[in-house]
Amino acid sequence: MSSSAFRTVPASADVVIIGGGVMGASTAFHLAEAGVKNIVVVERGELGCGSSGKPIGGVRAQFSDPLNIELGHRSLRAYQEFPHRPGADIKLDTVGYLFLLNSEQQASDFEAGVRLQNSLNVPSRMISPDDAQRLCPYVSTDGLVAAVYSPADGHARPGLVIQGYVQAAARAGVTIATHTAVSGIDTAGDRITGVRTNQGRIACSTVICTAGVWSAQIGEMVGIDLPVRPVRRQLAFTAPLTPPAPRIPFTIDFSSAAYFHNSDDGLLFGLADPDQKDGFDTTWTPEWLELFRTVARHRAPALADMKTVGGWAGLYEVTPDHNALIGRSGELPGFLYATGFSGHGFLQAPAVGEVLRDLYLEREPFTDITPLSADRFRHGAETRPEAHVV
């Protein structure tokens, strides 16, 4: 999307959404669709230049936590309906997700997850190592105990989702202000009165923080603790494959967190480096590929020697328990937030946009998201562990 049309910020708005990634775009769309007027989305760079910029995003409802299952499942349905609402092709490829398990403990944990998922209408199922190999011919069954497959999952293009939401929001009158950095948030007592930016001040009474890895700094402006830290994640693309790669599920070796799936004319490889230090550096460093190749030599040997032609590095917005922060501030009711998705933001964005719309309109969301309040860390309340973290 060209941002040249969106140079100036208005002097006032009802709602200012900070962050022009998939979460901010979804929120703007859902608010505008519900009839909310005078919405401004401010983005310090280009749309989707933060965590949402990844070339392919997985979409799944396979989680161990009921709330994550609900958010993923509802979002999956929204992505399936995206060509009609808001109306855009997002290159959704429903290839399924395949988790490869190499211990009895993993198999037992995932069996419990499958029972929970099935109770929430997610069609996941335990399968044998041989079945896993039939679904993904690259997989070696050596050392595999079991696998889990959900055919409704898959992947889509975050950039196309952002454009689809933003174009629909803009048609409904939402102002999109790119290259607009927030420098402060003004308050009076327990009320928000405005947002200061490098393009001028916007008087407003509601701020919605969807700033991804930069959310902690936004929270600090109003004394709200949003414990989000940036962690680099890297991926690589193979050279075009001849013959072409078979159409395979989004395949994850659960023990190592190595994953691979189709990408245009080849494959995409990824792996979460357990030794990656926190930080905002998004330099792509091909050395991490050796970690992936080491896993691949055992789990998917044909991948170990495939030629790669570059890659990409982005940032996960990680919270202490790898679960999102979604809610409204108790101390500052005009401050709403959705951040810290720990790698699950794209796949939960449609549902979270609905939730933020309902919180703003003071309606009951489709599910109770109070357990995801940022206050859970402050009160020493029970944090929510999520086992299916990639």
Short mmCIF file of C-alpha atoms in Angstrom, two decimals:
data_model
loop_
_atom_site.label_atom_id
_atom_site.label_comp_id
_atom_site.label_asym_id
_atom_site.label_seq_id
_atom_site.Cartn_x
_atom_site.Cartn_y
_atom_site.Cartn_z
CA MET A 1 0.00 0.00 0.00
CA SER A 2 1.26 3.44 -0.82
CA SER A 3 1.34 5.58 2.27
CA SER A 4 1.84 8.87 0.43
CA ALA A 5 -1.89 9.61 0.75
CA PHE A 6 -1.64 9.44 4.51
CA ARG A 7 0.87 12.13 5.39
CA THR A 8 -0.96 14.27 7.92
CA VAL A 9 -2.55 13.31 11.21
CA PRO A 10 -5.87 14.86 12.25
CA ALA A 11 -5.96 17.15 15.28
CA SER A 12 -8.41 14.88 17.08
CA ALA A 13 -9.83 11.36 17.01
CA ASP A 14 -12.05 9.13 19.09
CA VAL A 15 -9.60 6.22 18.96
CA VAL A 16 -5.87 6.15 18.25
CA ILE A 17 -4.47 2.68 17.45
CA ILE A 18 -0.70 2.54 17.92
CA GLY A 19 0.88 -0.01 15.57
CA GLY A 20 0.12 -0.74 11.92
CA GLY A 21 0.75 -4.47 11.92
CA VAL A 22 -1.82 -7.21 11.59
CA MET A 23 -3.23 -6.60 15.09
CA GLY A 24 -3.73 -2.86 14.54
CA ALA A 25 -5.18 -3.47 11.08
CA SER A 26 -7.65 -6.07 12.37
CA THR A 27 -8.67 -3.78 15.23
CA ALA A 28 -9.21 -0.82 12.90
CA PHE A 29 -11.32 -2.93 10.54
CA HIS A 30 -13.51 -4.41 13.27
CA LEU A 31 -14.09 -1.03 14.95
CA ALA A 32 -14.93 0.67 11.65
CA GLU A 33 -17.23 -2.17 10.62
CA ALA A 34 -19.11 -1.69 13.91
CA GLY A 35 -19.68 1.98 13.05
CA VAL A 36 -16.98 3.60 15.17
CA LYS A 37 -15.94 6.91 13.57
CA ASN A 38 -12.77 9.02 13.84
CA ILE A 39 -10.21 6.22 14.09
CA VAL A 40 -6.52 6.88 13.44
CA VAL A 41 -3.89 4.15 13.06
CA VAL A 42 -0.37 5.46 13.68
CA GLU A 43 2.61 3.43 12.49
CA ARG A 44 6.18 4.64 12.93
CA GLY A 45 7.36 2.94 9.71
CA GLU A 46 5.49 1.28 6.88
CA LEU A 47 2.47 -0.92 7.52
CA GLY A 48 3.52 -4.40 8.63
CA CYS A 49 7.17 -3.46 9.04
CA GLY A 50 7.42 -5.08 12.49
CA SER A 51 6.66 -8.63 13.52
CA SER A 52 3.88 -8.93 10.91
CA GLY A 53 6.36 -8.54 8.07
CA LYS A 54 7.13 -12.25 7.93
CA PRO A 55 6.65 -13.71 4.45
CA ILE A 56 4.35 -16.56 5.53
CA GLY A 57 2.37 -16.93 8.71
CA GLY A 58 1.05 -20.18 10.10
CA VAL A 59 -2.62 -20.35 11.09
CA ARG A 60 -3.70 -23.02 13.55
CA ALA A 61 -6.04 -23.92 16.39
CA GLN A 62 -3.74 -26.60 17.82
CA PHE A 63 -2.90 -25.33 21.30
CA SER A 64 -2.94 -26.76 24.80
CA ASP A 65 -4.76 -23.81 26.39
CA PRO A 66 -8.53 -23.50 25.79
CA LEU A 67 -8.37 -19.73 25.35
CA ASN A 68 -5.64 -19.99 22.69
CA ILE A 69 -7.63 -22.73 20.94
CA GLU A 70 -10.71 -20.50 20.85
CA LEU A 71 -8.78 -17.47 19.53
CA GLY A 72 -7.03 -19.60 16.89
CA HIS A 73 -10.17 -21.47 15.83
CA ARG A 74 -12.28 -18.33 15.44
CA SER A 75 -9.48 -16.63 13.51
CA LEU A 76 -9.12 -19.62 11.19
CA ARG A 77 -12.78 -19.27 10.24
CA ALA A 78 -12.29 -15.55 9.63
CA TYR A 79 -9.32 -16.26 7.36
CA GLN A 80 -11.37 -18.82 5.43
CA GLU A 81 -14.03 -16.14 4.90
CA PHE A 82 -11.51 -13.35 4.14
CA PRO A 83 -12.28 -13.25 0.37
CA HIS A 84 -15.82 -12.17 1.31
CA ARG A 85 -15.13 -10.18 4.50
CA PRO A 86 -13.35 -7.83 4.25
CA GLY A 87 -12.68 -9.03 0.70
CA ALA A 88 -9.11 -9.98 -0.25
CA ASP A 89 -7.08 -12.97 -1.39
CA ILE A 90 -4.62 -13.79 1.41
CA LYS A 91 -3.14 -16.93 -0.24
CA LEU A 92 -4.58 -19.16 2.48
CA ASP A 93 -3.28 -22.69 1.97
CA THR A 94 -5.07 -25.23 4.16
CA VAL A 95 -2.33 -27.85 4.24
CA GLY A 96 -2.72 -28.70 7.93
CA TYR A 97 -0.20 -28.61 10.77
CA LEU A 98 1.88 -31.67 11.58
CA PHE A 99 3.66 -31.92 14.94
CA LEU A 100 6.34 -34.66 15.14
CA LEU A 101 6.78 -36.16 18.61
CA ASN A 102 9.76 -38.22 19.76
CA SER A 103 8.93 -39.08 23.38
CA GLU A 104 6.12 -40.81 25.23
CA GLN A 105 5.74 -37.70 27.41
CA GLN A 106 5.18 -35.51 24.35
CA ALA A 107 2.67 -38.01 22.98
CA SER A 108 0.79 -38.07 26.29
CA ASP A 109 0.73 -34.25 26.50
CA PHE A 110 -0.48 -33.88 22.92
CA GLU A 111 -3.15 -36.57 23.40
CA ALA A 112 -4.61 -34.44 26.19
CA GLY A 113 -4.41 -31.41 23.88
CA VAL A 114 -6.22 -33.26 21.09
CA ARG A 115 -9.05 -34.24 23.45
CA LEU A 116 -9.43 -30.61 24.48
CA GLN A 117 -9.22 -29.37 20.88
CA ASN A 118 -11.81 -31.92 19.71
CA SER A 119 -14.16 -30.78 22.50
CA LEU A 120 -13.89 -27.28 20.96
CA ASN A 121 -14.60 -28.57 17.41
CA VAL A 122 -10.99 -28.56 16.21
CA PRO A 123 -10.45 -31.64 13.97
CA SER A 124 -6.95 -32.55 15.22
CA ARG A 125 -5.98 -36.19 15.68
CA MET A 126 -3.09 -38.35 16.83
CA ILE A 127 -1.49 -40.29 13.96
CA SER A 128 1.29 -42.84 13.61
CA PRO A 129 4.84 -42.05 12.43
CA ASP A 130 4.07 -43.89 9.16
CA ASP A 131 0.98 -41.72 8.63
CA ALA A 132 3.13 -38.65 9.26
CA GLN A 133 5.58 -39.78 6.60
CA ARG A 134 2.73 -40.32 4.12
CA LEU A 135 1.55 -36.74 4.73
CA CYS A 136 5.11 -35.39 4.52
CA PRO A 137 7.45 -37.64 2.51
CA TYR A 138 10.52 -35.76 3.76
CA VAL A 139 9.99 -37.06 7.32
CA SER A 140 12.17 -39.86 8.68
CA THR A 141 10.25 -42.01 11.16
CA ASP A 142 13.46 -42.91 13.00
CA GLY A 143 12.89 -42.18 16.70
CA LEU A 144 9.37 -40.85 16.19
CA VAL A 145 6.81 -42.02 18.76
CA ALA A 146 3.72 -40.34 17.29
CA ALA A 147 2.50 -37.25 15.47
CA VAL A 148 -0.46 -34.91 15.59
CA TYR A 149 -2.23 -33.59 12.53
CA SER A 150 -4.99 -31.02 12.13
CA PRO A 151 -6.15 -30.72 8.50
CA ALA A 152 -7.91 -27.37 9.00
CA ASP A 153 -4.69 -25.48 9.83
CA GLY A 154 -2.26 -24.04 7.27
CA HIS A 155 -0.58 -20.79 6.32
CA ALA A 156 -1.34 -17.44 4.67
CA ARG A 157 0.39 -14.14 3.82
CA PRO A 158 0.41 -11.56 6.63
CA GLY A 159 1.13 -8.70 4.23
CA LEU A 160 -2.00 -9.46 2.23
CA VAL A 161 -4.07 -9.71 5.41
CA ILE A 162 -2.85 -6.29 6.57
CA GLN A 163 -3.64 -4.76 3.18
CA GLY A 164 -7.07 -6.37 3.11
CA TYR A 165 -7.99 -5.06 6.55
CA VAL A 166 -6.46 -1.60 6.02
CA GLN A 167 -8.07 -1.03 2.63
CA ALA A 168 -11.48 -1.94 4.03
CA ALA A 169 -10.86 0.28 7.08
CA ALA A 170 -9.74 3.18 4.88
CA ARG A 171 -12.89 2.81 2.76
CA ALA A 172 -14.86 3.15 6.02
CA GLY A 173 -13.04 6.41 6.83
CA VAL A 174 -10.15 5.26 9.04
CA THR A 175 -7.05 7.47 8.78
CA ILE A 176 -3.79 5.53 8.33
CA ALA A 177 -0.76 7.58 9.38
CA THR A 178 2.49 5.86 8.45
CA HIS A 179 5.94 7.23 9.36
CA THR A 180 4.26 8.62 12.46
CA ALA A 181 6.14 7.86 15.67
CA VAL A 182 4.49 8.25 19.07
CA SER A 183 6.56 10.34 21.52
CA GLY A 184 4.12 10.58 24.42
CA ILE A 185 0.58 10.05 25.69
CA ASP A 186 -1.11 12.86 27.62
CA THR A 187 -3.37 12.11 30.59
CA ALA A 188 -5.45 14.03 33.11
CA GLY A 189 -6.20 11.99 36.21
CA ASP A 190 -7.43 8.62 35.00
CA ARG A 191 -8.30 9.90 31.51
CA ILE A 192 -6.31 9.94 28.28
CA THR A 193 -6.38 13.33 26.59
CA GLY A 194 -4.08 12.92 23.61
CA VAL A 195 -1.23 11.24 21.75
CA ARG A 196 1.89 13.18 20.77
CA THR A 197 3.61 12.19 17.53
CA ASN A 198 6.34 13.50 15.26
CA GLN A 199 3.54 14.65 12.92
CA GLY A 200 1.61 16.55 15.58
CA ARG A 201 -0.67 15.93 18.55
CA ILE A 202 -3.93 14.00 18.26
CA ALA A 203 -6.49 14.78 20.95
CA CYS A 204 -8.27 11.56 21.92
CA SER A 205 -9.83 9.70 24.83
CA THR A 206 -8.95 6.11 23.83
CA VAL A 207 -5.61 4.58 22.91
CA ILE A 208 -5.30 0.96 21.74
CA CYS A 209 -1.75 -0.36 21.94
CA THR A 210 -0.99 -2.95 19.24
CA ALA A 211 2.67 -2.02 19.01
CA GLY A 212 4.16 -5.51 19.15
CA VAL A 213 7.72 -5.61 20.45
CA TRP A 214 7.61 -1.85 21.12
CA SER A 215 4.58 -2.12 23.43
CA ALA A 216 6.60 -1.96 26.65
CA GLN A 217 7.76 1.56 25.72
CA ILE A 218 4.20 2.64 24.91
CA GLY A 219 2.99 1.28 28.24
CA GLU A 220 5.77 3.13 30.07
CA MET A 221 4.45 6.43 28.71
CA VAL A 222 1.39 6.01 30.96
CA GLY A 223 2.90 3.92 33.75
CA ILE A 224 1.41 0.61 32.58
CA ASP A 225 3.63 -2.47 32.66
CA LEU A 226 3.37 -4.48 29.43
CA PRO A 227 6.12 -7.10 29.91
CA VAL A 228 7.05 -7.74 26.28
CA ARG A 229 10.60 -8.47 25.15
CA PRO A 230 11.92 -8.81 21.58
CA VAL A 231 13.52 -12.09 20.46
CA ARG A 232 14.89 -12.59 16.95
CA ARG A 233 13.57 -15.50 14.88
CA GLN A 234 15.08 -16.47 11.53
CA LEU A 235 14.00 -18.42 8.49
CA ALA A 236 15.42 -19.33 5.09
CA PHE A 237 14.16 -20.16 1.60
CA THR A 238 15.44 -22.96 -0.57
CA ALA A 239 16.36 -22.46 -4.19
CA PRO A 240 13.53 -23.45 -6.57
CA LEU A 241 13.11 -27.23 -6.49
CA THR A 242 12.89 -29.46 -9.56
CA PRO A 243 10.89 -31.54 -9.52
CA PRO A 244 8.67 -29.27 -7.41
CA ALA A 245 8.23 -30.09 -3.73
CA PRO A 246 5.13 -32.11 -2.86
CA ARG A 247 2.38 -30.17 -1.13
CA ILE A 248 3.12 -30.83 2.54
CA PRO A 249 1.69 -29.75 5.90
CA PHE A 250 3.31 -27.07 8.02
CA THR A 251 5.65 -29.60 9.67
CA ILE A 252 7.23 -29.06 13.10
CA ASP A 253 9.77 -31.21 14.91
CA PHE A 254 8.47 -30.42 18.38
CA SER A 255 11.63 -31.21 20.36
CA SER A 256 13.86 -28.87 18.36
CA ALA A 257 11.18 -26.36 17.20
CA ALA A 258 12.55 -26.76 13.65
CA TYR A 259 9.84 -26.38 11.01
CA PHE A 260 9.41 -26.37 7.24
CA HIS A 261 6.65 -25.98 4.67
CA ASN A 262 6.02 -25.06 1.03
CA SER A 263 6.89 -21.57 -0.17
CA ASP A 264 6.24 -20.52 -3.77
CA ASP A 265 8.66 -22.67 -5.78
CA GLY A 266 10.55 -24.30 -2.92
CA LEU A 267 10.50 -24.78 0.83
CA LEU A 268 10.80 -22.46 3.80
CA PHE A 269 12.90 -23.50 6.82
CA GLY A 270 12.70 -22.07 10.31
CA LEU A 271 13.99 -22.77 13.79
CA ALA A 272 13.79 -21.02 17.14
CA ASP A 273 17.38 -20.70 18.37
CA PRO A 274 17.22 -21.44 22.13
CA ASP A 275 20.35 -19.34 22.75
CA GLN A 276 19.05 -16.22 20.96
CA LYS A 277 19.51 -13.17 23.20
CA ASP A 278 16.79 -10.54 23.57
CA GLY A 279 17.12 -7.49 21.34
CA PHE A 280 15.77 -5.50 18.43
CA ASP A 281 18.40 -6.64 15.91
CA THR A 282 16.78 -8.09 12.78
CA THR A 283 19.97 -8.85 10.86
CA TRP A 284 19.70 -12.18 9.07
CA THR A 285 22.69 -14.34 10.04
CA PRO A 286 22.92 -17.53 7.98
CA GLU A 287 24.95 -19.31 10.70
CA TRP A 288 21.72 -20.36 12.45
CA LEU A 289 20.97 -22.54 9.43
CA GLU A 290 23.50 -25.08 10.71
CA LEU A 291 21.21 -25.61 13.71
CA PHE A 292 18.37 -26.42 11.33
CA ARG A 293 20.53 -28.69 9.16
CA THR A 294 21.69 -30.63 12.23
CA VAL A 295 18.07 -31.39 13.12
CA ALA A 296 17.17 -32.10 9.50
CA ARG A 297 19.93 -34.69 9.06
CA HIS A 298 18.05 -36.87 11.52
CA ARG A 299 14.40 -35.85 11.08
CA ALA A 300 14.14 -34.93 7.36
CA PRO A 301 17.46 -35.90 5.72
CA ALA A 302 16.64 -34.64 2.21
CA LEU A 303 16.37 -31.11 3.58
CA ALA A 304 19.82 -31.08 5.17
CA ASP A 305 21.70 -30.39 1.94
CA MET A 306 19.16 -28.30 0.08
CA LYS A 307 20.60 -25.06 -1.26
CA THR A 308 19.15 -21.92 0.32
CA VAL A 309 18.85 -18.54 -1.38
CA GLY A 310 18.65 -16.06 1.46
CA GLY A 311 16.27 -15.63 4.32
CA TRP A 312 14.67 -13.26 6.71
CA ALA A 313 14.82 -12.28 10.40
CA GLY A 314 11.98 -10.87 12.46
CA LEU A 315 11.03 -10.35 16.08
CA TYR A 316 8.80 -12.39 18.34
CA GLU A 317 7.11 -10.29 21.07
CA VAL A 318 7.56 -12.59 24.03
CA THR A 319 5.89 -12.44 27.46
CA PRO A 320 7.02 -14.33 30.57
CA ASP A 321 4.47 -17.13 30.02
CA HIS A 322 4.39 -17.05 26.18
CA ASN A 323 0.78 -15.88 26.21
CA ALA A 324 -0.71 -12.65 24.93
CA LEU A 325 -1.59 -9.52 26.88
CA ILE A 326 -5.13 -8.46 25.98
CA GLY A 327 -7.36 -6.13 27.97
CA ARG A 328 -8.22 -2.71 29.30
CA SER A 329 -6.15 -0.94 31.95
CA GLY A 330 -7.81 -0.78 35.36
CA GLU A 331 -6.00 2.45 36.29
CA LEU A 332 -6.45 4.14 32.90
CA PRO A 333 -9.71 2.87 31.37
CA GLY A 334 -9.07 4.63 28.05
CA PHE A 335 -5.98 2.47 27.46
CA LEU A 336 -6.58 -0.90 25.75
CA TYR A 337 -3.89 -3.29 24.59
CA ALA A 338 -3.26 -6.44 22.59
CA THR A 339 0.38 -7.47 22.43
CA GLY A 340 2.95 -10.05 23.49
CA PHE A 341 1.61 -12.84 21.28
CA SER A 342 4.91 -14.75 21.41
CA GLY A 343 4.66 -15.86 17.78
CA HIS A 344 0.90 -16.45 17.75
CA GLY A 345 -0.28 -12.95 16.81
CA PHE A 346 -0.96 -13.45 13.13
CA LEU A 347 -2.99 -16.59 13.70
CA GLN A 348 -5.10 -14.92 16.42
CA ALA A 349 -5.46 -11.44 14.87
CA PRO A 350 -9.03 -11.65 13.51
CA ALA A 351 -10.47 -12.87 16.82
CA VAL A 352 -8.44 -10.36 18.84
CA GLY A 353 -9.70 -7.53 16.62
CA GLU A 354 -13.23 -8.60 17.54
CA VAL A 355 -12.33 -8.71 21.24
CA LEU A 356 -10.84 -5.19 21.19
CA ARG A 357 -13.90 -3.89 19.32
CA ASP A 358 -16.16 -5.35 22.02
CA LEU A 359 -13.99 -4.05 24.89
CA TYR A 360 -14.12 -0.57 23.35
CA LEU A 361 -17.90 -0.77 22.88
CA GLU A 362 -18.25 -2.24 26.39
CA ARG A 363 -19.86 -5.40 25.04
CA GLU A 364 -19.20 -8.97 26.15
CA PRO A 365 -16.55 -10.53 23.87
CA PHE A 366 -17.21 -14.02 22.46
CA THR A 367 -14.93 -15.47 25.13
CA ASP A 368 -13.66 -14.32 28.51
CA ILE A 369 -10.19 -12.84 27.99
CA THR A 370 -9.68 -11.58 31.55
CA PRO A 371 -7.04 -14.32 32.16
CA LEU A 372 -4.88 -12.56 29.54
CA SER A 373 -4.84 -9.26 31.43
CA ALA A 374 -1.35 -7.76 31.81
CA ASP A 375 -2.09 -7.56 35.54
CA ARG A 376 -1.64 -11.33 35.88
CA PHE A 377 2.10 -10.91 36.42
CA ARG A 378 1.73 -8.11 38.95
CA HIS A 379 -0.75 -9.87 41.21
CA GLY A 380 1.20 -13.12 41.30
CA ALA A 381 -1.91 -14.73 39.83
CA GLU A 382 -1.50 -18.03 38.05
CA THR A 383 0.12 -17.50 34.66
CA ARG A 384 -1.15 -19.53 31.75
CA PRO A 385 1.37 -22.01 30.40
CA GLU A 386 1.12 -22.79 26.69
CA ALA A 387 2.82 -26.01 25.65
CA HIS A 388 2.46 -25.66 21.88
CA VAL A 389 5.00 -22.85 21.47
CA VAL A 390 7.01 -22.79 18.24
#
